């Protein structure tokens, strides 16, 4: 059985591995996971509005400003509280599960 979104699934798996396999702060782990997450585009979920909306929510939490999304995502993650960072990490894990 082929995965429906192999590129997104691979990138989110990498992000989850980074989130799980480090002793760094949750904010630092989110910063390190940004590259994998931001490599996925919202267009990849064109046929699935629910996944598209959930991915957009993750992007909004990572980087509200779209001009320099990578820089903003790092800045946002660095200044998140532990509770905010954990919530975002949970959304990332749930999204990966839904890519099933």
mmCIF file of N, CA, C and O in Angstrom:
data_model
loop_
_atom_site.group_PDB
_atom_site.id
_atom_site.type_symbol
_atom_site.label_atom_id
_atom_site.label_comp_id
_atom_site.label_asym_id
_atom_site.label_seq_id
_atom_site.Cartn_x
_atom_site.Cartn_y
_atom_site.Cartn_z
ATOM 1 N N UNK A 1 0.839 -1.171 0.000
ATOM 2 C CA UNK A 1 0.000 0.000 0.000
ATOM 3 C C UNK A 1 0.888 1.240 0.000
ATOM 4 O O UNK A 1 1.756 1.403 0.841
ATOM 5 N N UNK A 2 0.677 2.128 -0.954
ATOM 6 C CA UNK A 2 1.465 3.342 -1.055
ATOM 7 C C UNK A 2 0.906 4.422 -0.139
ATOM 8 O O UNK A 2 -0.301 4.572 0.003
ATOM 9 N N UNK A 3 1.809 5.176 0.460
ATOM 10 C CA UNK A 3 1.392 6.315 1.263
ATOM 11 C C UNK A 3 0.832 7.389 0.331
ATOM 12 O O UNK A 3 1.338 7.579 -0.769
ATOM 13 N N UNK A 4 -0.179 8.099 0.781
ATOM 14 C CA UNK A 4 -0.830 9.087 -0.067
ATOM 15 C C UNK A 4 0.023 10.334 -0.263
ATOM 16 O O UNK A 4 0.037 10.916 -1.332
ATOM 17 N N UNK A 5 0.755 10.737 0.744
ATOM 18 C CA UNK A 5 1.586 11.934 0.680
ATOM 19 C C UNK A 5 3.020 11.588 1.090
ATOM 20 O O UNK A 5 3.464 11.962 2.168
ATOM 21 N N UNK A 6 3.753 10.856 0.248
ATOM 22 C CA UNK A 6 5.070 10.356 0.666
ATOM 23 C C UNK A 6 6.079 11.457 0.994
ATOM 24 O O UNK A 6 6.862 11.318 1.938
ATOM 25 N N UNK A 7 6.076 12.551 0.249
ATOM 26 C CA UNK A 7 7.041 13.621 0.512
ATOM 27 C C UNK A 7 6.747 14.286 1.863
ATOM 28 O O UNK A 7 7.646 14.457 2.695
ATOM 29 N N UNK A 8 5.489 14.632 2.084
ATOM 30 C CA UNK A 8 5.098 15.254 3.348
ATOM 31 C C UNK A 8 5.324 14.293 4.506
ATOM 32 O O UNK A 8 5.842 14.678 5.563
ATOM 33 N N UNK A 9 4.966 13.047 4.302
ATOM 34 C CA UNK A 9 5.136 12.044 5.358
ATOM 35 C C UNK A 9 6.609 11.893 5.732
ATOM 36 O O UNK A 9 6.957 11.844 6.912
ATOM 37 N N UNK A 10 7.489 11.841 4.755
ATOM 38 C CA UNK A 10 8.917 11.723 5.026
ATOM 39 C C UNK A 10 9.463 12.920 5.775
ATOM 40 O O UNK A 10 10.257 12.781 6.717
ATOM 41 N N UNK A 11 9.024 14.113 5.376
ATOM 42 C CA UNK A 11 9.485 15.322 6.051
ATOM 43 C C UNK A 11 8.942 15.426 7.470
ATOM 44 O O UNK A 11 9.668 15.838 8.387
ATOM 45 N N UNK A 12 7.699 15.066 7.675
ATOM 46 C CA UNK A 12 7.145 15.112 9.021
ATOM 47 C C UNK A 12 7.748 14.022 9.903
ATOM 48 O O UNK A 12 7.930 14.219 11.103
ATOM 49 N N UNK A 13 8.093 12.880 9.317
ATOM 50 C CA UNK A 13 8.779 11.847 10.091
ATOM 51 C C UNK A 13 10.134 12.370 10.566
ATOM 52 O O UNK A 13 10.519 12.172 11.725
ATOM 53 N N UNK A 14 10.841 13.068 9.693
ATOM 54 C CA UNK A 14 12.129 13.663 10.081
ATOM 55 C C UNK A 14 11.934 14.679 11.201
ATOM 56 O O UNK A 14 12.723 14.725 12.152
ATOM 57 N N UNK A 15 10.890 15.487 11.107
ATOM 58 C CA UNK A 15 10.608 16.482 12.143
ATOM 59 C C UNK A 15 10.314 15.808 13.478
ATOM 60 O O UNK A 15 10.814 16.235 14.526
ATOM 61 N N UNK A 16 9.535 14.751 13.450
ATOM 62 C CA UNK A 16 9.200 14.044 14.690
ATOM 63 C C UNK A 16 10.433 13.386 15.285
ATOM 64 O O UNK A 16 10.632 13.399 16.507
ATOM 65 N N UNK A 17 11.285 12.845 14.445
ATOM 66 C CA UNK A 17 12.526 12.243 14.933
ATOM 67 C C UNK A 17 13.378 13.307 15.636
ATOM 68 O O UNK A 17 13.942 13.055 16.689
ATOM 69 N N UNK A 18 13.439 14.491 15.074
ATOM 70 C CA UNK A 18 14.184 15.587 15.699
ATOM 71 C C UNK A 18 13.538 15.973 17.028
ATOM 72 O O UNK A 18 14.231 16.185 18.031
ATOM 73 N N UNK A 19 12.218 16.058 17.059
ATOM 74 C CA UNK A 19 11.515 16.424 18.287
ATOM 75 C C UNK A 19 11.719 15.390 19.387
ATOM 76 O O UNK A 19 11.821 15.738 20.560
ATOM 77 N N UNK A 20 11.808 14.139 19.004
ATOM 78 C CA UNK A 20 11.882 13.065 19.990
ATOM 79 C C UNK A 20 13.298 12.700 20.424
ATOM 80 O O UNK A 20 13.491 12.197 21.529
ATOM 81 N N UNK A 21 14.277 12.951 19.586
ATOM 82 C CA UNK A 21 15.605 12.374 19.824
ATOM 83 C C UNK A 21 16.645 13.387 20.296
ATOM 84 O O UNK A 21 17.824 13.210 20.062
ATOM 85 N N UNK A 22 16.220 14.409 20.975
ATOM 86 C CA UNK A 22 17.169 15.423 21.423
ATOM 87 C C UNK A 22 16.935 15.734 22.888
ATOM 88 O O UNK A 22 15.807 15.667 23.378
ATOM 89 N N UNK A 23 17.984 16.105 23.551
ATOM 90 C CA UNK A 23 17.860 16.523 24.950
ATOM 91 C C UNK A 23 17.773 18.045 25.061
ATOM 92 O O UNK A 23 17.736 18.587 26.157
ATOM 93 N N UNK A 24 17.742 18.730 23.924
ATOM 94 C CA UNK A 24 17.634 20.193 23.900
ATOM 95 C C UNK A 24 16.242 20.631 24.355
ATOM 96 O O UNK A 24 15.325 19.818 24.459
ATOM 97 N N UNK A 25 16.071 21.918 24.565
ATOM 98 C CA UNK A 25 14.751 22.451 24.929
ATOM 99 C C UNK A 25 13.767 22.183 23.799
ATOM 100 O O UNK A 25 14.159 21.996 22.640
ATOM 101 N N UNK A 26 12.496 22.193 24.117
ATOM 102 C CA UNK A 26 11.480 21.953 23.092
ATOM 103 C C UNK A 26 11.541 23.040 22.023
ATOM 104 O O UNK A 26 11.338 22.767 20.837
ATOM 105 N N UNK A 27 11.865 24.259 22.412
ATOM 106 C CA UNK A 27 11.975 25.339 21.440
ATOM 107 C C UNK A 27 13.113 25.070 20.453
ATOM 108 O O UNK A 27 12.954 25.242 19.248
ATOM 109 N N UNK A 28 14.250 24.623 20.952
ATOM 110 C CA UNK A 28 15.388 24.312 20.089
ATOM 111 C C UNK A 28 15.052 23.161 19.153
ATOM 112 O O UNK A 28 15.403 23.186 17.973
ATOM 113 N N UNK A 29 14.346 22.168 19.658
ATOM 114 C CA UNK A 29 13.955 21.046 18.802
ATOM 115 C C UNK A 29 13.011 21.501 17.701
ATOM 116 O O UNK A 29 13.111 21.045 16.562
ATOM 117 N N UNK A 30 12.080 22.414 18.014
ATOM 118 C CA UNK A 30 11.189 22.945 16.981
ATOM 119 C C UNK A 30 11.972 23.719 15.926
ATOM 120 O O UNK A 30 11.696 23.597 14.728
ATOM 121 N N UNK A 31 12.948 24.491 16.358
ATOM 122 C CA UNK A 31 13.785 25.228 15.408
ATOM 123 C C UNK A 31 14.490 24.258 14.469
ATOM 124 O O UNK A 31 14.533 24.466 13.260
ATOM 125 N N UNK A 32 15.022 23.176 15.024
ATOM 126 C CA UNK A 32 15.722 22.181 14.202
ATOM 127 C C UNK A 32 14.767 21.434 13.278
ATOM 128 O O UNK A 32 15.153 21.015 12.189
ATOM 129 N N UNK A 33 13.518 21.286 13.680
ATOM 130 C CA UNK A 33 12.521 20.578 12.859
ATOM 131 C C UNK A 33 11.938 21.458 11.760
ATOM 132 O O UNK A 33 11.333 20.955 10.810
ATOM 133 N N UNK A 34 12.127 22.777 11.869
ATOM 134 C CA UNK A 34 11.556 23.709 10.887
ATOM 135 C C UNK A 34 11.911 23.368 9.452
ATOM 136 O O UNK A 34 11.059 23.425 8.572
ATOM 137 N N UNK A 35 13.166 23.047 9.187
ATOM 138 C CA UNK A 35 13.577 22.770 7.807
ATOM 139 C C UNK A 35 12.743 21.659 7.176
ATOM 140 O O UNK A 35 12.331 21.765 6.022
ATOM 141 N N UNK A 36 12.511 20.611 7.934
ATOM 142 C CA UNK A 36 11.726 19.490 7.408
ATOM 143 C C UNK A 36 10.279 19.888 7.162
ATOM 144 O O UNK A 36 9.689 19.542 6.135
ATOM 145 N N UNK A 37 9.700 20.626 8.091
ATOM 146 C CA UNK A 37 8.297 21.009 7.970
ATOM 147 C C UNK A 37 8.104 22.030 6.856
ATOM 148 O O UNK A 37 7.183 21.916 6.042
ATOM 149 N N UNK A 38 8.982 23.026 6.804
ATOM 150 C CA UNK A 38 8.826 24.094 5.818
ATOM 151 C C UNK A 38 9.170 23.660 4.399
ATOM 152 O O UNK A 38 8.869 24.376 3.448
ATOM 153 N N UNK A 39 9.757 22.482 4.251
ATOM 154 C CA UNK A 39 10.022 21.946 2.915
ATOM 155 C C UNK A 39 8.742 21.470 2.246
ATOM 156 O O UNK A 39 8.674 21.336 1.023
ATOM 157 N N UNK A 40 7.708 21.229 3.036
ATOM 158 C CA UNK A 40 6.408 20.792 2.523
ATOM 159 C C UNK A 40 5.597 22.038 2.177
ATOM 160 O O UNK A 40 5.640 23.028 2.901
ATOM 161 N N UNK A 41 4.886 21.982 1.069
ATOM 162 C CA UNK A 41 4.031 23.105 0.691
ATOM 163 C C UNK A 41 2.567 22.734 0.879
ATOM 164 O O UNK A 41 2.201 21.552 0.814
ATOM 165 N N UNK A 42 1.763 23.739 1.093
ATOM 166 C CA UNK A 42 0.334 23.519 1.295
ATOM 167 C C UNK A 42 -0.325 22.933 0.046
ATOM 168 O O UNK A 42 -1.320 22.224 0.124
ATOM 169 N N UNK A 43 0.261 23.195 -1.127
ATOM 170 C CA UNK A 43 -0.282 22.669 -2.381
ATOM 171 C C UNK A 43 -0.262 21.149 -2.443
ATOM 172 O O UNK A 43 -1.027 20.549 -3.191
ATOM 173 N N UNK A 44 0.603 20.535 -1.652
ATOM 174 C CA UNK A 44 0.675 19.078 -1.641
ATOM 175 C C UNK A 44 -0.638 18.442 -1.193
ATOM 176 O O UNK A 44 -0.937 17.307 -1.532
ATOM 177 N N UNK A 45 -1.452 19.186 -0.443
ATOM 178 C CA UNK A 45 -2.701 18.652 0.100
ATOM 179 C C UNK A 45 -3.916 19.198 -0.646
ATOM 180 O O UNK A 45 -5.006 19.298 -0.082
ATOM 181 N N UNK A 46 -3.724 19.526 -1.907
ATOM 182 C CA UNK A 46 -4.762 20.150 -2.731
ATOM 183 C C UNK A 46 -6.068 19.370 -2.716
ATOM 184 O O UNK A 46 -7.139 19.951 -2.703
ATOM 185 N N UNK A 47 -6.017 18.071 -2.694
ATOM 186 C CA UNK A 47 -7.229 17.261 -2.748
ATOM 187 C C UNK A 47 -7.883 16.998 -1.405
ATOM 188 O O UNK A 47 -8.934 16.382 -1.338
ATOM 189 N N UNK A 48 -7.296 17.472 -0.320
ATOM 190 C CA UNK A 48 -7.806 17.169 1.020
ATOM 191 C C UNK A 48 -7.874 18.454 1.835
ATOM 192 O O UNK A 48 -6.892 18.883 2.424
ATOM 193 N N UNK A 49 -9.043 19.050 1.893
ATOM 194 C CA UNK A 49 -9.213 20.341 2.565
ATOM 195 C C UNK A 49 -8.902 20.256 4.060
ATOM 196 O O UNK A 49 -8.345 21.187 4.639
ATOM 197 N N UNK A 50 -9.240 19.123 4.685
ATOM 198 C CA UNK A 50 -8.987 18.974 6.120
ATOM 199 C C UNK A 50 -7.483 18.983 6.420
ATOM 200 O O UNK A 50 -7.024 19.687 7.326
ATOM 201 N N UNK A 51 -6.710 18.221 5.648
ATOM 202 C CA UNK A 51 -5.252 18.227 5.841
ATOM 203 C C UNK A 51 -4.663 19.595 5.502
ATOM 204 O O UNK A 51 -3.738 20.063 6.168
ATOM 205 N N UNK A 52 -5.204 20.215 4.490
ATOM 206 C CA UNK A 52 -4.730 21.535 4.089
ATOM 207 C C UNK A 52 -4.916 22.544 5.229
ATOM 208 O O UNK A 52 -4.014 23.319 5.534
ATOM 209 N N UNK A 53 -6.066 22.513 5.874
ATOM 210 C CA UNK A 53 -6.344 23.418 6.987
ATOM 211 C C UNK A 53 -5.464 23.109 8.193
ATOM 212 O O UNK A 53 -4.963 24.033 8.856
ATOM 213 N N UNK A 54 -5.250 21.846 8.476
ATOM 214 C CA UNK A 54 -4.397 21.474 9.613
ATOM 215 C C UNK A 54 -2.951 21.869 9.362
ATOM 216 O O UNK A 54 -2.255 22.335 10.272
ATOM 217 N N UNK A 55 -2.493 21.696 8.140
ATOM 218 C CA UNK A 55 -1.129 22.104 7.809
ATOM 219 C C UNK A 55 -1.003 23.633 7.886
ATOM 220 O O UNK A 55 -0.009 24.156 8.398
ATOM 221 N N UNK A 56 -2.015 24.333 7.425
ATOM 222 C CA UNK A 56 -2.012 25.801 7.506
ATOM 223 C C UNK A 56 -1.949 26.251 8.964
ATOM 224 O O UNK A 56 -1.261 27.223 9.287
ATOM 225 N N UNK A 57 -2.609 25.541 9.851
ATOM 226 C CA UNK A 57 -2.563 25.865 11.289
ATOM 227 C C UNK A 57 -1.140 25.715 11.823
ATOM 228 O O UNK A 57 -0.658 26.571 12.572
ATOM 229 N N UNK A 58 -0.465 24.654 11.442
ATOM 230 C CA UNK A 58 0.924 24.452 11.862
ATOM 231 C C UNK A 58 1.793 25.585 11.332
ATOM 232 O O UNK A 58 2.608 26.153 12.071
ATOM 233 N N UNK A 59 1.623 25.936 10.065
ATOM 234 C CA UNK A 59 2.403 27.036 9.482
ATOM 235 C C UNK A 59 2.124 28.351 10.189
ATOM 236 O O UNK A 59 3.042 29.142 10.425
ATOM 237 N N UNK A 60 0.870 28.592 10.536
ATOM 238 C CA UNK A 60 0.530 29.822 11.242
ATOM 239 C C UNK A 60 1.204 29.896 12.611
ATOM 240 O O UNK A 60 1.624 30.967 13.036
ATOM 241 N N UNK A 61 1.289 28.782 13.283
ATOM 242 C CA UNK A 61 1.955 28.764 14.589
ATOM 243 C C UNK A 61 3.467 28.907 14.452
ATOM 244 O O UNK A 61 4.131 29.487 15.311
ATOM 245 N N UNK A 62 4.010 28.366 13.371
ATOM 246 C CA UNK A 62 5.452 28.475 13.142
ATOM 247 C C UNK A 62 5.849 29.879 12.703
ATOM 248 O O UNK A 62 6.828 30.433 13.194
ATOM 249 N N UNK A 63 5.103 30.437 11.764
ATOM 250 C CA UNK A 63 5.511 31.713 11.176
ATOM 251 C C UNK A 63 4.306 32.461 10.632
ATOM 252 O O UNK A 63 3.825 32.137 9.551
ATOM 253 N N UNK A 64 3.851 33.442 11.371
ATOM 254 C CA UNK A 64 2.706 34.230 10.931
ATOM 255 C C UNK A 64 3.077 35.088 9.725
ATOM 256 O O UNK A 64 2.319 35.227 8.790
ATOM 257 N N UNK A 65 4.270 35.644 9.726
ATOM 258 C CA UNK A 65 4.740 36.502 8.638
ATOM 259 C C UNK A 65 5.256 35.626 7.501
ATOM 260 O O UNK A 65 6.107 34.776 7.701
ATOM 261 N N UNK A 66 4.776 35.845 6.298
ATOM 262 C CA UNK A 66 5.137 34.999 5.158
ATOM 263 C C UNK A 66 6.347 35.503 4.370
ATOM 264 O O UNK A 66 6.803 34.835 3.472
ATOM 265 N N UNK A 67 6.847 36.700 4.675
ATOM 266 C CA UNK A 67 7.948 37.246 3.884
ATOM 267 C C UNK A 67 9.212 36.405 3.994
ATOM 268 O O UNK A 67 9.789 35.994 3.005
ATOM 269 N N UNK A 68 9.668 36.177 5.162
ATOM 270 C CA UNK A 68 10.876 35.382 5.416
ATOM 271 C C UNK A 68 10.491 34.236 6.346
ATOM 272 O O UNK A 68 10.907 34.195 7.505
ATOM 273 N N UNK A 69 9.712 33.303 5.840
ATOM 274 C CA UNK A 69 9.098 32.277 6.682
ATOM 275 C C UNK A 69 10.121 31.487 7.508
ATOM 276 O O UNK A 69 9.880 31.191 8.662
ATOM 277 N N UNK A 70 11.273 31.175 6.931
ATOM 278 C CA UNK A 70 12.262 30.393 7.673
ATOM 279 C C UNK A 70 12.799 31.179 8.860
ATOM 280 O O UNK A 70 12.907 30.644 9.968
ATOM 281 N N UNK A 71 13.119 32.454 8.644
ATOM 282 C CA UNK A 71 13.639 33.295 9.728
ATOM 283 C C UNK A 71 12.585 33.536 10.794
ATOM 284 O O UNK A 71 12.873 33.492 11.991
ATOM 285 N N UNK A 72 11.352 33.797 10.370
ATOM 286 C CA UNK A 72 10.271 34.048 11.316
ATOM 287 C C UNK A 72 9.967 32.789 12.121
ATOM 288 O O UNK A 72 9.723 32.862 13.326
ATOM 289 N N UNK A 73 9.999 31.640 11.484
ATOM 290 C CA UNK A 73 9.726 30.386 12.187
ATOM 291 C C UNK A 73 10.752 30.140 13.285
ATOM 292 O O UNK A 73 10.406 29.717 14.390
ATOM 293 N N UNK A 74 12.009 30.418 12.999
ATOM 294 C CA UNK A 74 13.055 30.257 14.015
ATOM 295 C C UNK A 74 12.819 31.235 15.158
ATOM 296 O O UNK A 74 12.878 30.865 16.340
ATOM 297 N N UNK A 75 12.529 32.471 14.829
ATOM 298 C CA UNK A 75 12.289 33.498 15.843
ATOM 299 C C UNK A 75 11.072 33.160 16.704
ATOM 300 O O UNK A 75 11.114 33.273 17.922
ATOM 301 N N UNK A 76 9.976 32.734 16.060
ATOM 302 C CA UNK A 76 8.766 32.369 16.807
ATOM 303 C C UNK A 76 9.023 31.200 17.744
ATOM 304 O O UNK A 76 8.626 31.237 18.910
ATOM 305 N N UNK A 77 9.667 30.171 17.251
ATOM 306 C CA UNK A 77 9.935 28.995 18.085
ATOM 307 C C UNK A 77 10.835 29.356 19.260
ATOM 308 O O UNK A 77 10.643 28.871 20.376
ATOM 309 N N UNK A 78 11.802 30.203 19.024
ATOM 310 C CA UNK A 78 12.740 30.581 20.087
ATOM 311 C C UNK A 78 12.049 31.320 21.228
ATOM 312 O O UNK A 78 12.488 31.233 22.377
ATOM 313 N N UNK A 79 10.954 32.005 20.933
ATOM 314 C CA UNK A 79 10.274 32.795 21.950
ATOM 315 C C UNK A 79 8.972 32.180 22.454
ATOM 316 O O UNK A 79 8.239 32.821 23.199
ATOM 317 N N UNK A 80 8.695 30.954 22.063
ATOM 318 C CA UNK A 80 7.493 30.277 22.553
ATOM 319 C C UNK A 80 7.694 29.850 24.005
ATOM 320 O O UNK A 80 8.786 29.476 24.406
ATOM 321 N N UNK A 81 6.591 29.871 24.731
ATOM 322 C CA UNK A 81 6.637 29.285 26.073
ATOM 323 C C UNK A 81 6.697 27.765 25.905
ATOM 324 O O UNK A 81 6.427 27.234 24.818
ATOM 325 N N UNK A 82 7.034 27.070 26.966
ATOM 326 C CA UNK A 82 7.052 25.609 26.897
ATOM 327 C C UNK A 82 5.683 25.067 26.501
ATOM 328 O O UNK A 82 5.583 24.142 25.698
ATOM 329 N N UNK A 83 4.630 25.646 27.058
ATOM 330 C CA UNK A 83 3.269 25.184 26.764
ATOM 331 C C UNK A 83 2.947 25.379 25.277
ATOM 332 O O UNK A 83 2.410 24.477 24.629
ATOM 333 N N UNK A 84 3.283 26.547 24.722
ATOM 334 C CA UNK A 84 3.040 26.802 23.301
ATOM 335 C C UNK A 84 3.843 25.845 22.424
ATOM 336 O O UNK A 84 3.331 25.316 21.430
ATOM 337 N N UNK A 85 5.094 25.630 22.782
ATOM 338 C CA UNK A 85 5.961 24.748 21.995
ATOM 339 C C UNK A 85 5.475 23.306 22.051
ATOM 340 O O UNK A 85 5.476 22.605 21.029
ATOM 341 N N UNK A 86 5.043 22.870 23.200
ATOM 342 C CA UNK A 86 4.521 21.505 23.336
ATOM 343 C C UNK A 86 3.251 21.347 22.523
ATOM 344 O O UNK A 86 3.055 20.335 21.840
ATOM 345 N N UNK A 87 2.385 22.351 22.545
ATOM 346 C CA UNK A 87 1.142 22.303 21.747
ATOM 347 C C UNK A 87 1.467 22.174 20.262
ATOM 348 O O UNK A 87 0.864 21.371 19.550
ATOM 349 N N UNK A 88 2.437 22.944 19.786
ATOM 350 C CA UNK A 88 2.837 22.861 18.383
ATOM 351 C C UNK A 88 3.434 21.492 18.062
ATOM 352 O O UNK A 88 3.113 20.899 17.032
ATOM 353 N N UNK A 89 4.271 20.975 18.946
ATOM 354 C CA UNK A 89 4.854 19.644 18.733
ATOM 355 C C UNK A 89 3.755 18.584 18.668
ATOM 356 O O UNK A 89 3.811 17.673 17.837
ATOM 357 N N UNK A 90 2.741 18.709 19.502
ATOM 358 C CA UNK A 90 1.612 17.768 19.467
ATOM 359 C C UNK A 90 0.867 17.867 18.135
ATOM 360 O O UNK A 90 0.478 16.840 17.566
ATOM 361 N N UNK A 91 0.659 19.085 17.636
ATOM 362 C CA UNK A 91 -0.006 19.252 16.340
ATOM 363 C C UNK A 91 0.803 18.609 15.216
ATOM 364 O O UNK A 91 0.241 17.991 14.309
ATOM 365 N N UNK A 92 2.115 18.752 15.278
ATOM 366 C CA UNK A 92 2.988 18.140 14.273
ATOM 367 C C UNK A 92 2.851 16.622 14.311
ATOM 368 O O UNK A 92 2.717 15.971 13.276
ATOM 369 N N UNK A 93 2.853 16.046 15.506
ATOM 370 C CA UNK A 93 2.714 14.588 15.645
ATOM 371 C C UNK A 93 1.345 14.113 15.163
ATOM 372 O O UNK A 93 1.250 13.100 14.455
ATOM 373 N N UNK A 94 0.299 14.833 15.515
ATOM 374 C CA UNK A 94 -1.051 14.467 15.069
ATOM 375 C C UNK A 94 -1.167 14.553 13.547
ATOM 376 O O UNK A 94 -1.795 13.697 12.920
ATOM 377 N N UNK A 95 -0.555 15.572 12.974
ATOM 378 C CA UNK A 95 -0.601 15.729 11.524
ATOM 379 C C UNK A 95 0.116 14.571 10.839
ATOM 380 O O UNK A 95 -0.396 14.013 9.862
ATOM 381 N N UNK A 96 1.261 14.182 11.362
ATOM 382 C CA UNK A 96 1.982 13.042 10.799
ATOM 383 C C UNK A 96 1.115 11.793 10.847
ATOM 384 O O UNK A 96 1.024 11.041 9.875
ATOM 385 N N UNK A 97 0.436 11.570 11.955
ATOM 386 C CA UNK A 97 -0.437 10.414 12.105
ATOM 387 C C UNK A 97 -1.542 10.442 11.052
ATOM 388 O O UNK A 97 -1.878 9.400 10.468
ATOM 389 N N UNK A 98 -2.094 11.612 10.794
ATOM 390 C CA UNK A 98 -3.176 11.726 9.807
ATOM 391 C C UNK A 98 -2.702 11.544 8.367
ATOM 392 O O UNK A 98 -3.500 11.253 7.485
ATOM 393 N N UNK A 99 -1.412 11.731 8.145
ATOM 394 C CA UNK A 99 -0.886 11.489 6.790
ATOM 395 C C UNK A 99 -0.908 9.998 6.453
ATOM 396 O O UNK A 99 -0.829 9.635 5.278
ATOM 397 N N UNK A 100 -1.015 9.184 7.508
ATOM 398 C CA UNK A 100 -1.110 7.764 7.498
ATOM 399 C C UNK A 100 -0.802 7.052 6.306
ATOM 400 O O UNK A 100 -0.681 6.101 5.816
#
